[in-house]
mmCIF file of C-alpha atoms and ligand atoms in Angstrom:
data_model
loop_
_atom_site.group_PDB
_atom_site.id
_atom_site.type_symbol
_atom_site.label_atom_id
_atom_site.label_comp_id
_atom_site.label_asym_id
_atom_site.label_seq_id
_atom_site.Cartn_x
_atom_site.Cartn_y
_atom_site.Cartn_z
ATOM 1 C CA UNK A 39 -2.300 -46.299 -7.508
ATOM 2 C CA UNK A 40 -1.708 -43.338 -5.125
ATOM 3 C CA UNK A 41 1.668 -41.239 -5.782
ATOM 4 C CA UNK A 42 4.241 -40.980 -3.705
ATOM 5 C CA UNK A 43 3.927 -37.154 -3.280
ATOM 6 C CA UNK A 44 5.989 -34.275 -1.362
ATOM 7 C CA UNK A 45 3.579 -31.255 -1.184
ATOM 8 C CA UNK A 46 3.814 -29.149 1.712
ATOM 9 C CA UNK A 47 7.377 -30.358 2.347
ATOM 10 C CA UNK A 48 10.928 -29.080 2.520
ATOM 11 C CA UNK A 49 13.935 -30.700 1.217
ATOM 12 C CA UNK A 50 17.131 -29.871 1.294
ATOM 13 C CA UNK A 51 19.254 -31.457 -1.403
ATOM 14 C CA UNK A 52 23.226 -31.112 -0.194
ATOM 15 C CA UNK A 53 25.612 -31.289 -3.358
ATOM 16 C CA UNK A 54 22.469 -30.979 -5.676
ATOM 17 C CA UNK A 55 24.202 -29.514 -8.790
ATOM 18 C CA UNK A 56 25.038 -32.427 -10.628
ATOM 19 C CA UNK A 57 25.046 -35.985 -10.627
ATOM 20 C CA UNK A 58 22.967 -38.135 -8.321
ATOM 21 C CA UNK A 59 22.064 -34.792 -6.047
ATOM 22 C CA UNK A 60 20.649 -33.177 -9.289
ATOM 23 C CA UNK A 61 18.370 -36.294 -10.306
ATOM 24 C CA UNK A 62 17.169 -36.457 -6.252
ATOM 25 C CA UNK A 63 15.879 -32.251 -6.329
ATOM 26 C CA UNK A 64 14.231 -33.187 -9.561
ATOM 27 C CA UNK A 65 12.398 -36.769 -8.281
ATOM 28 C CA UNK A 66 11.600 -33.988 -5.244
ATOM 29 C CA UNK A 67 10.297 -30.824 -6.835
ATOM 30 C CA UNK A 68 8.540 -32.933 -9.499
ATOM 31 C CA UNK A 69 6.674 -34.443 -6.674
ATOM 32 C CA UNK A 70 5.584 -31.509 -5.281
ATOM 33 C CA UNK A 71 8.793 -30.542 -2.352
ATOM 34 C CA UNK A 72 9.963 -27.115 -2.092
ATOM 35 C CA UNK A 73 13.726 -27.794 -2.381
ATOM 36 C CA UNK A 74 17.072 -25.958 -0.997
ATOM 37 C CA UNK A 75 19.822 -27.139 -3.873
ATOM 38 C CA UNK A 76 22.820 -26.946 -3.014
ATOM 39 C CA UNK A 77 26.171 -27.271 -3.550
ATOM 40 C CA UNK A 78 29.935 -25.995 -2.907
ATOM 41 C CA UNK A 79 30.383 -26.788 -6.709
ATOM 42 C CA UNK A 80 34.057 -28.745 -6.276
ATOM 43 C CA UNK A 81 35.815 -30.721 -8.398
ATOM 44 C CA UNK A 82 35.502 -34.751 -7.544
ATOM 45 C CA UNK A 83 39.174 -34.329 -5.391
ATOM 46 C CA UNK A 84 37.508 -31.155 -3.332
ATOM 47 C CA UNK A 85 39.060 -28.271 -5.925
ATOM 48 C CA UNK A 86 36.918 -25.394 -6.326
ATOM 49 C CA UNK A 87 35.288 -24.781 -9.606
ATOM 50 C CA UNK A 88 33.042 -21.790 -9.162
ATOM 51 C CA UNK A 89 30.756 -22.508 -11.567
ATOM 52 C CA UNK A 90 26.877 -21.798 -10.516
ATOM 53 C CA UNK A 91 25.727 -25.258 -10.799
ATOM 54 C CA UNK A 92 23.406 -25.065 -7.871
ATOM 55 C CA UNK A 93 21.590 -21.868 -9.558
ATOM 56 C CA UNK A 94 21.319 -23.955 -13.083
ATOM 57 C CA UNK A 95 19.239 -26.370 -10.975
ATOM 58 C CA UNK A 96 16.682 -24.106 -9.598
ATOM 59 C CA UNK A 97 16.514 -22.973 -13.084
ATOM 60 C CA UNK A 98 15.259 -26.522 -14.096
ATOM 61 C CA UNK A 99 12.871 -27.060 -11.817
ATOM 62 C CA UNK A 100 11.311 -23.486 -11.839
ATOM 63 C CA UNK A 101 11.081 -23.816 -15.289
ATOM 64 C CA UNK A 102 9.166 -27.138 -14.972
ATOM 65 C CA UNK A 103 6.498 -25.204 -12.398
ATOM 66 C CA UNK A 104 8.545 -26.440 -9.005
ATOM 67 C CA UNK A 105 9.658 -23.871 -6.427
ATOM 68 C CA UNK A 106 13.517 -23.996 -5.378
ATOM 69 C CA UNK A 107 16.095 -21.888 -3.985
ATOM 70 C CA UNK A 108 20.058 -22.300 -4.320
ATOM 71 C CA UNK A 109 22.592 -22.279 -1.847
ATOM 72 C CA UNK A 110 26.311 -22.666 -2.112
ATOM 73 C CA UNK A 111 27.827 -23.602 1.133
ATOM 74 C CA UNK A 112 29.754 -26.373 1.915
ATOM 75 C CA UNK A 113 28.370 -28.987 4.475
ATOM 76 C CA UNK A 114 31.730 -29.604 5.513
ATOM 77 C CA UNK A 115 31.544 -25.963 7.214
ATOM 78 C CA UNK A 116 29.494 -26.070 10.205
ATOM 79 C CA UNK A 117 28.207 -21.953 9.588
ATOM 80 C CA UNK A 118 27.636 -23.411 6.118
ATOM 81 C CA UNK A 119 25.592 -26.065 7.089
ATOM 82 C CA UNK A 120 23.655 -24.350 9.224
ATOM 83 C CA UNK A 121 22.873 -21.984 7.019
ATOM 84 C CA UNK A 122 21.917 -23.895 4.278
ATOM 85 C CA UNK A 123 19.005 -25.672 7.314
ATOM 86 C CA UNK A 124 18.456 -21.889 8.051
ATOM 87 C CA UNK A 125 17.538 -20.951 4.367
ATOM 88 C CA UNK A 126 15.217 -23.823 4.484
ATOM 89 C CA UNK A 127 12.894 -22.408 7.191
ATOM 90 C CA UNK A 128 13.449 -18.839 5.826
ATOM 91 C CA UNK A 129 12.578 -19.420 2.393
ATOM 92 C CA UNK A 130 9.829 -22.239 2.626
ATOM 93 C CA UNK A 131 8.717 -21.987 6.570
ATOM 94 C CA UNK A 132 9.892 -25.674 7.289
ATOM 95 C CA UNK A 133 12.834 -28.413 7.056
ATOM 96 C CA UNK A 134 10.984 -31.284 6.381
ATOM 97 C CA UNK A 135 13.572 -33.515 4.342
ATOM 98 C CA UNK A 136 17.497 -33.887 4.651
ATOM 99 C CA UNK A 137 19.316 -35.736 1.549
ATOM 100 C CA UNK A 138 22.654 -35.660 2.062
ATOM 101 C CA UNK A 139 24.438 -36.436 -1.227
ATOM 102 C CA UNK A 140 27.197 -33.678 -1.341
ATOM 103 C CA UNK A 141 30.314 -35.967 -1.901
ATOM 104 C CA UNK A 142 34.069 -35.723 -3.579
ATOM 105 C CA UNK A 143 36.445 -38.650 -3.926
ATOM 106 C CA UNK A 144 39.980 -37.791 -3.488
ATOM 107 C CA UNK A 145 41.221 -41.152 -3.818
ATOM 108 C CA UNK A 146 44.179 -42.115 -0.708
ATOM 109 C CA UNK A 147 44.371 -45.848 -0.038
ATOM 110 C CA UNK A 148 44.450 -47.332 3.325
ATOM 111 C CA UNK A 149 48.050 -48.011 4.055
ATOM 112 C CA UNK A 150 48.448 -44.089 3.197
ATOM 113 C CA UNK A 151 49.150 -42.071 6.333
ATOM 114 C CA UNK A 152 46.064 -39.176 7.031
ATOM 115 C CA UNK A 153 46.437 -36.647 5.200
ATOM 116 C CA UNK A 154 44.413 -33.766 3.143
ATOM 117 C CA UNK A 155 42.126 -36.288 1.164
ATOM 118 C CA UNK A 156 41.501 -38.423 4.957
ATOM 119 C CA UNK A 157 40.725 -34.547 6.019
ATOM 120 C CA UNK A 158 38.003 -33.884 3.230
ATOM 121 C CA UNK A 159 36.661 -36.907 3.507
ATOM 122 C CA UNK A 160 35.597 -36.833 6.817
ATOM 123 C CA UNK A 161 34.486 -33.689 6.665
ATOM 124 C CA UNK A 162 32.024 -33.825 3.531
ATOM 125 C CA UNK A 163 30.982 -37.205 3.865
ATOM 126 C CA UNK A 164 30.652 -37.661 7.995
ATOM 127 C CA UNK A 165 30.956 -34.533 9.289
ATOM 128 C CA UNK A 166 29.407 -33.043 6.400
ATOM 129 C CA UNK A 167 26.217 -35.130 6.955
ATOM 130 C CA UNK A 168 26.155 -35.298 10.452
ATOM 131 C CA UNK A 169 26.412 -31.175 10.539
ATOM 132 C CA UNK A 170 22.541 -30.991 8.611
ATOM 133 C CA UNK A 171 21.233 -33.123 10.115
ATOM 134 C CA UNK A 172 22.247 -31.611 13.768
ATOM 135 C CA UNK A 173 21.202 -27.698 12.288
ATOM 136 C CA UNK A 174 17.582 -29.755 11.039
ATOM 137 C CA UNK A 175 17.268 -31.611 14.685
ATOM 138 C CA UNK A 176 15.304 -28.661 16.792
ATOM 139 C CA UNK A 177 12.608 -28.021 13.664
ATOM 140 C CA UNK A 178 12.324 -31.625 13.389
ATOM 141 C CA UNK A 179 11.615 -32.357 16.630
ATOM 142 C CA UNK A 180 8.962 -29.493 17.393
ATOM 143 C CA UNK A 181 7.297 -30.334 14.684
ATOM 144 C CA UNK A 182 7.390 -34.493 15.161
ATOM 145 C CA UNK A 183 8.461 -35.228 11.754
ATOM 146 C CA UNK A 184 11.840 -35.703 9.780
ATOM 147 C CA UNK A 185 13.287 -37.757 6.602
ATOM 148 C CA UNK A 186 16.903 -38.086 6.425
ATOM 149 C CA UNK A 187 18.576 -39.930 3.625
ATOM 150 C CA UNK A 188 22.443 -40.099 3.831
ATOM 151 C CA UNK A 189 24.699 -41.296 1.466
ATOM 152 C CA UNK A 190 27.185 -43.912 1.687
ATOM 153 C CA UNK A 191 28.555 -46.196 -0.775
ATOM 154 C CA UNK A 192 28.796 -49.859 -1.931
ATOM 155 C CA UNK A 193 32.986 -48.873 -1.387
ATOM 156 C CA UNK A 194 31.937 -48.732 2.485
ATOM 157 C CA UNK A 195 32.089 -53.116 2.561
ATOM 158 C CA UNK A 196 35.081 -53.028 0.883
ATOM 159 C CA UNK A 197 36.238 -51.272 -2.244
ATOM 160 C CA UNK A 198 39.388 -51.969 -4.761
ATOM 161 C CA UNK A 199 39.707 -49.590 -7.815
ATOM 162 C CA UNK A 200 40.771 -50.929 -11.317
ATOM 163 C CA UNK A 201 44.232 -49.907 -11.006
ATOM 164 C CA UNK A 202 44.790 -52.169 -7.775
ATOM 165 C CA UNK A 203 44.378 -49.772 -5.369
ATOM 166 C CA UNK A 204 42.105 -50.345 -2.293
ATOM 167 C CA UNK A 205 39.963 -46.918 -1.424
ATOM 168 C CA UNK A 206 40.700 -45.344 2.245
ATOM 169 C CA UNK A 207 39.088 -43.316 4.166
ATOM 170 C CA UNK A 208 36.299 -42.762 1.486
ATOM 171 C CA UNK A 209 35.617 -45.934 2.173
ATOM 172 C CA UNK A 210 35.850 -45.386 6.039
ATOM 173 C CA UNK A 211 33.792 -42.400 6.093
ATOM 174 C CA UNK A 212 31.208 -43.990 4.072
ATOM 175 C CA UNK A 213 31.383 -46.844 6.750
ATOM 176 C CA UNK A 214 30.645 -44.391 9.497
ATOM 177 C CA UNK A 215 27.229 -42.581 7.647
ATOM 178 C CA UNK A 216 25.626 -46.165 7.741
ATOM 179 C CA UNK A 217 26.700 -46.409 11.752
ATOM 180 C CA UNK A 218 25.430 -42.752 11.869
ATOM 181 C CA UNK A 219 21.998 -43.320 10.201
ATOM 182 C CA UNK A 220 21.460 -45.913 13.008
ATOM 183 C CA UNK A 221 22.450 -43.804 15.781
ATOM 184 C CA UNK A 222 20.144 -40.682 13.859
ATOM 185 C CA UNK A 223 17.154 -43.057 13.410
ATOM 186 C CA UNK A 224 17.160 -44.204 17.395
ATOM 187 C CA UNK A 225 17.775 -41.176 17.980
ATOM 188 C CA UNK A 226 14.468 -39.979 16.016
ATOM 189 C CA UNK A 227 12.370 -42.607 16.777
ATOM 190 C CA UNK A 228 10.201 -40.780 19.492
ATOM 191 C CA UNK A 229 10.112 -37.981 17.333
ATOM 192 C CA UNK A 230 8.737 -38.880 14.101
ATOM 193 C CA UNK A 231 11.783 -38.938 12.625
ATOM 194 C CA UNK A 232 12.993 -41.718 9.941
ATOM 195 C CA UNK A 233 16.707 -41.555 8.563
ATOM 196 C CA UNK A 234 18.344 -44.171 6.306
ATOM 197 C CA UNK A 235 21.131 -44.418 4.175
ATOM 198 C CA UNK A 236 21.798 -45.793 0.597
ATOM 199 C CA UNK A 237 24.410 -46.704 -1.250
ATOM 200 C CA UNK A 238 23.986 -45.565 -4.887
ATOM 201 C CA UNK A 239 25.917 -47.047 -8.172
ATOM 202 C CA UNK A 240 24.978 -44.868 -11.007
ATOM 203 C CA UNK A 241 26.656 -43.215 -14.008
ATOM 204 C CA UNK A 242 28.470 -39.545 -12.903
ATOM 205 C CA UNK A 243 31.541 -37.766 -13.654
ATOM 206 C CA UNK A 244 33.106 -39.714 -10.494
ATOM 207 C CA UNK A 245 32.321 -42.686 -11.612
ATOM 208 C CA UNK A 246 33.157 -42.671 -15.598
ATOM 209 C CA UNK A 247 37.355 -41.345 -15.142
ATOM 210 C CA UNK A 248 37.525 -44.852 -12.708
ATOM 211 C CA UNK A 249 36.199 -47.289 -15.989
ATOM 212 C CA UNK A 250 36.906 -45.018 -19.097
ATOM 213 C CA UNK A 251 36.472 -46.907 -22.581
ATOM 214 C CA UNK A 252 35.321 -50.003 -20.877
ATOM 215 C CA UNK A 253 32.141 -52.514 -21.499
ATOM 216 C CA UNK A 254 31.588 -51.504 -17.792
ATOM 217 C CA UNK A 255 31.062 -47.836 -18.711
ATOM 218 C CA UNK A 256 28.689 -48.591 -21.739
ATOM 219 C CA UNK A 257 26.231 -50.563 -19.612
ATOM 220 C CA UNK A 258 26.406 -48.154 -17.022
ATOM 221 C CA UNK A 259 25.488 -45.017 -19.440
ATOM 222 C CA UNK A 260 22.655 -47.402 -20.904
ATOM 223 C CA UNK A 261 21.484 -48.691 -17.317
ATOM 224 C CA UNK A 262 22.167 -46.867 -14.427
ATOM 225 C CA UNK A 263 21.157 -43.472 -14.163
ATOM 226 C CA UNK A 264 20.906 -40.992 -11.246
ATOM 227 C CA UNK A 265 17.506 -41.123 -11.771
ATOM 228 C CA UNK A 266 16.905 -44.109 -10.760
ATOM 229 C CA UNK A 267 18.850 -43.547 -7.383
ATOM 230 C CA UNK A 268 16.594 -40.588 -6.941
ATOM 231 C CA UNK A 269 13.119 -42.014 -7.414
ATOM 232 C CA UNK A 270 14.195 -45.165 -5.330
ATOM 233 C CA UNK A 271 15.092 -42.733 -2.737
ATOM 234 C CA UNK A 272 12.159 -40.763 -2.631
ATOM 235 C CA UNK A 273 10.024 -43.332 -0.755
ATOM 236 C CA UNK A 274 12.983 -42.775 2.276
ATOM 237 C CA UNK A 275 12.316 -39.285 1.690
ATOM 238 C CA UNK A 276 8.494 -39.449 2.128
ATOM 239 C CA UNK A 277 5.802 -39.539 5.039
ATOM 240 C CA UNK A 278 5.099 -43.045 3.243
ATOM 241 C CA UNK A 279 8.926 -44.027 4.334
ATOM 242 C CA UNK A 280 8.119 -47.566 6.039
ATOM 243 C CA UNK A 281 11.562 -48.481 7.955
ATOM 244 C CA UNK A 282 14.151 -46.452 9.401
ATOM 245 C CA UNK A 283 18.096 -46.998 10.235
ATOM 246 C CA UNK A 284 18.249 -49.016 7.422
ATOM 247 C CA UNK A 285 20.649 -49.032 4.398
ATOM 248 C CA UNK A 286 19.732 -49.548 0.896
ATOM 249 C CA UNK A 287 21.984 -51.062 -2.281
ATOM 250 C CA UNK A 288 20.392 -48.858 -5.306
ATOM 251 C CA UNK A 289 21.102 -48.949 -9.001
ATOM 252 C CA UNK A 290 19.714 -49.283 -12.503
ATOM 253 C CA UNK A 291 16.194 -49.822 -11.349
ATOM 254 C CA UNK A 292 16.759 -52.413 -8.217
ATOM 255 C CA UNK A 293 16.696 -51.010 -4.671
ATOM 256 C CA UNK A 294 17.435 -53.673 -2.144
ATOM 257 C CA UNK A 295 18.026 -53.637 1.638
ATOM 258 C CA UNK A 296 21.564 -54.154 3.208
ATOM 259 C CA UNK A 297 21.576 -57.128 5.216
ATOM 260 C CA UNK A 298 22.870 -56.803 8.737
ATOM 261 C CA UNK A 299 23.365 -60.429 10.547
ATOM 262 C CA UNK A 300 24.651 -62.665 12.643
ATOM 263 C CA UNK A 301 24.122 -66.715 12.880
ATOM 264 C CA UNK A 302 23.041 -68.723 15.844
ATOM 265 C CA UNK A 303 27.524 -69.729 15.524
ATOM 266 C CA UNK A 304 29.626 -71.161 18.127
ATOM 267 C CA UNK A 305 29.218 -70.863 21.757
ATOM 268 C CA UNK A 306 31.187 -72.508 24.671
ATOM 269 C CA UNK A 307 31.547 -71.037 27.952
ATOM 270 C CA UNK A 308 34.557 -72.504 28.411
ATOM 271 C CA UNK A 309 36.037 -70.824 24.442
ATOM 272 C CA UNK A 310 39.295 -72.017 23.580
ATOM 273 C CA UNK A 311 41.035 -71.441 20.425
ATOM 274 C CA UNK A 312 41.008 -75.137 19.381
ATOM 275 C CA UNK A 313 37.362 -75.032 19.690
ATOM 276 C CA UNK A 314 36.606 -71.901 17.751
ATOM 277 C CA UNK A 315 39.205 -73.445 15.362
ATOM 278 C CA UNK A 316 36.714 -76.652 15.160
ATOM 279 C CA UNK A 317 33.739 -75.350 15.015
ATOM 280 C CA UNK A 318 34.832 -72.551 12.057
ATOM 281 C CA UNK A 319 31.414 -73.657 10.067
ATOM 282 C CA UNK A 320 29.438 -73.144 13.155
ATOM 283 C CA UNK A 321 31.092 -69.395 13.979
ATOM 284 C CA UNK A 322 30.452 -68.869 9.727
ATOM 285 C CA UNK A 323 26.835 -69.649 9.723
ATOM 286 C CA UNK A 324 27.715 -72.219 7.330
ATOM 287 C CA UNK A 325 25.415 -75.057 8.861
ATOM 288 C CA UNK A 326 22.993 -72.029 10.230
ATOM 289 C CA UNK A 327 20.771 -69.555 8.619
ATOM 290 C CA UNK A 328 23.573 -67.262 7.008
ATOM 291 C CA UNK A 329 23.277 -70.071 3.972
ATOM 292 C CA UNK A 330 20.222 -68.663 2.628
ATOM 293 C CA UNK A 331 21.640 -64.722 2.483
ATOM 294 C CA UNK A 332 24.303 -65.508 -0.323
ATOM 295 C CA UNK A 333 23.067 -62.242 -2.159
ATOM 296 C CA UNK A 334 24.655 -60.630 1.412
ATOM 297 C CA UNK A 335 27.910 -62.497 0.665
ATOM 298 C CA UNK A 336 27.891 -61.149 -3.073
ATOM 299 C CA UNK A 337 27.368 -57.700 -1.903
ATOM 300 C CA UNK A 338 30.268 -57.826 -0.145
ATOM 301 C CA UNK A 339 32.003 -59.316 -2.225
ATOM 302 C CA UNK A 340 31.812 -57.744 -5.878
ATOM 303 C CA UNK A 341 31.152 -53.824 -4.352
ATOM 304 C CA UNK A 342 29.866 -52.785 -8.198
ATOM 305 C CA UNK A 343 26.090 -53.223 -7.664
ATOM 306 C CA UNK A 344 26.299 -54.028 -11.940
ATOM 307 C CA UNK A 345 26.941 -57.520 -10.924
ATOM 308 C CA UNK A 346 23.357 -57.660 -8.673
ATOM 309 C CA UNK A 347 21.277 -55.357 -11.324
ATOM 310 C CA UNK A 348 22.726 -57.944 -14.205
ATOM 311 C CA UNK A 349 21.302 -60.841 -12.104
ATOM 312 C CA UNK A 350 18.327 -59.244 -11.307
ATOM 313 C CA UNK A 351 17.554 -59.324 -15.047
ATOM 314 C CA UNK A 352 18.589 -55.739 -16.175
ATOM 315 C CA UNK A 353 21.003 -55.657 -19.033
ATOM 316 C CA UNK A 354 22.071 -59.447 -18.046
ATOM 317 C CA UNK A 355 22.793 -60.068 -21.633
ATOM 318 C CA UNK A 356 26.000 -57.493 -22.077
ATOM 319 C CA UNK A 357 29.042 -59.123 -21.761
ATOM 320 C CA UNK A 358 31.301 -57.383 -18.819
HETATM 321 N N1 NAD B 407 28.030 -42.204 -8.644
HETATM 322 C C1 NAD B 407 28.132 -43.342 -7.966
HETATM 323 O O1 NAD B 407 28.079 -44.441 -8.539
HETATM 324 C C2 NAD B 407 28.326 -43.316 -6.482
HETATM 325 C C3 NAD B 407 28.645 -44.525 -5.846
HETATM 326 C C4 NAD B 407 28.736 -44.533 -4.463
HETATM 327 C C5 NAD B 407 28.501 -43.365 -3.743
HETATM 328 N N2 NAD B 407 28.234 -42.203 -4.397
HETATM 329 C C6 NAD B 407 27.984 -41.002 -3.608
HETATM 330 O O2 NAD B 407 26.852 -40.325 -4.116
HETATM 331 C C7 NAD B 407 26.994 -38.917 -3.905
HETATM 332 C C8 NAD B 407 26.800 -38.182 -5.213
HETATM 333 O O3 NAD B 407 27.821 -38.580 -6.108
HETATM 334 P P1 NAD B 407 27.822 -38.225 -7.672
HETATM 335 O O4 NAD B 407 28.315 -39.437 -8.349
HETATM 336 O O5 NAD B 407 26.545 -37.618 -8.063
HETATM 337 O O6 NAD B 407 29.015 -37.158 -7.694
HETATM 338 P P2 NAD B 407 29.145 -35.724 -8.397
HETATM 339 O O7 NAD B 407 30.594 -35.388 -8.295
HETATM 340 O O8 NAD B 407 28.489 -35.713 -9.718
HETATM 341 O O9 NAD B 407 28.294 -34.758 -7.444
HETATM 342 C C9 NAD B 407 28.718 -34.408 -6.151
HETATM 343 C C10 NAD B 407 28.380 -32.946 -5.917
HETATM 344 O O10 NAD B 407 28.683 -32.641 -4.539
HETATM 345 C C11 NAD B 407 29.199 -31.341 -4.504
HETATM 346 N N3 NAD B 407 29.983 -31.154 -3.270
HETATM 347 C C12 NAD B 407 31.189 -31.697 -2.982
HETATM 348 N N4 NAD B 407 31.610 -31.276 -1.783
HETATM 349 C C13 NAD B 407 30.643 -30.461 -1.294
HETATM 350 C C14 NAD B 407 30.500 -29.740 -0.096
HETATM 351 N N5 NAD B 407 31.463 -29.727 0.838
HETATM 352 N N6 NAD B 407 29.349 -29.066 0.118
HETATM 353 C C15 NAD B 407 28.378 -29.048 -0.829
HETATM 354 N N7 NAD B 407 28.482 -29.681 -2.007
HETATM 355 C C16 NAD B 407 29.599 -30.390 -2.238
HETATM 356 C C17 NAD B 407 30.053 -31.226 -5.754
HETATM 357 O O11 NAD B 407 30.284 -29.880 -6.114
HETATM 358 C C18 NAD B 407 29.228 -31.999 -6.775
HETATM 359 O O12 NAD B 407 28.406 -31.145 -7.544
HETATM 360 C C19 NAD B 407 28.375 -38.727 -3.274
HETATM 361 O O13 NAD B 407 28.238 -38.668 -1.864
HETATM 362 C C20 NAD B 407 29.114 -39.983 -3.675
HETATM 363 O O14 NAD B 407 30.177 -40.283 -2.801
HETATM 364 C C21 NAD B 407 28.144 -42.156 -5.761
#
């Protein structure tokens, strides 16, 4: 079996110092990329912790015999994020890949008027993403070939925490990168240039404070590791990448796509209410093709991926 490899390439990894952004410039360098780490190093609600967590990375992976360089800018700064494209080309001659990971979650809930957290949100998650990817766009398109993977999240079709509340505009920002990815991937299309978006579920330090001491936190220490959102990702990040403007569920080992659709439904020039009322099924998909995408329903519906990776077979005997 061929490998999936990166040689030759250029990655930039955006909030790369821990976490899921840590596990992706590993799963890069390992395969061969020369890779940009960075990261702002921030708390989870956007508080600075200047610690040299991007630096500690580049240590790991030269040490293992890859080739990296750090960078501490924040994405949500557009001099920042151009830089960080900037020290791409300078270093390594090329931006050839763009995963945008860097995230925070300063938890507001919807009802809540905008505020800092709606602020921070939109910039590291949207703008954040959307500010790369624009610095990348000229060297991508002279030299007919780009890979962007942006992050959203599973919290994007709906998200309530354990203590009740309902996330805000994490959740609406994360909506927005999977619109974005479809706009960047029509976009790239003439140019060689592929971008998708997952949405990861996997153990970190912004996940464990939100299920501390629960069954939910032991499987997801024994099952779902950054790791495995990394080397799931990799294929989006590599000339091999077969789709583009697509999003992906990934977690524990299963990597599955995110269903856009719409049934055959109801239609009546003449609408009315009454109709639409009568014909509910119809408008649902109920009696149409919609029937057959109940995993689509359950994604929506229970925004933990655990639920999926249990049925798929992984760690579906723990109790949760
Ligand atoms: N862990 C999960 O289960 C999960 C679920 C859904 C989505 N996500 C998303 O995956 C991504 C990675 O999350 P994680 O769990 O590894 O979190 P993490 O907190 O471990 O890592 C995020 C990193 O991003 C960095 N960062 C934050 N703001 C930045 C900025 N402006 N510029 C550069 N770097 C910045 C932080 O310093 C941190 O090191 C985030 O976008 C998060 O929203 C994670």
């Amino acid at each position: 079996m061929s490998k999936v490899r990166f040689d030759d390439r250029v990655a930039l990894v955006t909030g790369a110092g821990g976490g899921i952004g840590r596990a992706h410039a590993l799963a890069l360098a390992e395969r061969g990329a020369k890779v940009v780490v960075n990261d702002y190093a921030v708390s989870i609600t956007n508080i600075a912790e200047n610690d040299n967590r991007a630096q500690a990375v580049v240590d790991e992976i030269t040490a293992l015999g890859g080739e990296a360089v750090a960078n501490h800018g924040s994405v949500a700064d557009p001099e920042g994020a151009a830089a960080m494209v900037q020290q791409a080309v300078d270093s390594f001659g090329r931006i050839d890949v763009i995963v945008n990971n860097a995230g925070i979650n300063a938890s507001d809930a919807i009802q809540d008027e905008p505020g800092p957290a709606y602020a921070s949100h939109m910039g590291v998650h949207l703008e954040g993403q959307l500010m790369t990817v624009r610095a990348a766009w000229p060297h991508m398109v002279s030299q007919g070939y780009g890979r962007i993977v942006n992050t959203s999240s599973a919290g994007a079709l709906g998200f309530v925490q354990p203590d009740g509340t309902w996330f805000g505009s994490y959740a609406i920002a994360k909506g927005a990168v999977i619109a974005a990815t479809r706009q960047m991937a029509g976009a790239g299309a003439p140019h060689g240039i592929r971008a998708n978006s997952i949405l990861p579920l996997a153990i970190s330090r912004m996940v464990s404070p939100l299920i501390p001491g629960t069954p939910t936190l032991d499987y997801m220490e024994r099952f779902t590791g950054p790791e495995h959102i990394a080397l799931g990702a990799s294929i989006l990040a590599s000339e091999e990448c077969p789709v583009s403007g697509q999003a992906f569920s990934i977690s524990g080992g299963r990597m599955a796509v995110l269903v856009y659709a719409s049934p055959l439904g109801f239609s009546d020039a003449e609408i009315t209410p009454e109709k639409v009322r009568d014909n509910w099924g119809l408008v649902m998909g109920e009696q149409d093709e919609l029937h057959r995408l109940g995993n689509f329903y359950e994604a929506v519906d229970n925004a933990f991926e655990y639920t999926l990776l249990q049925r798929a077979g992984i760690g579906a005997e723990v109790q949760l």
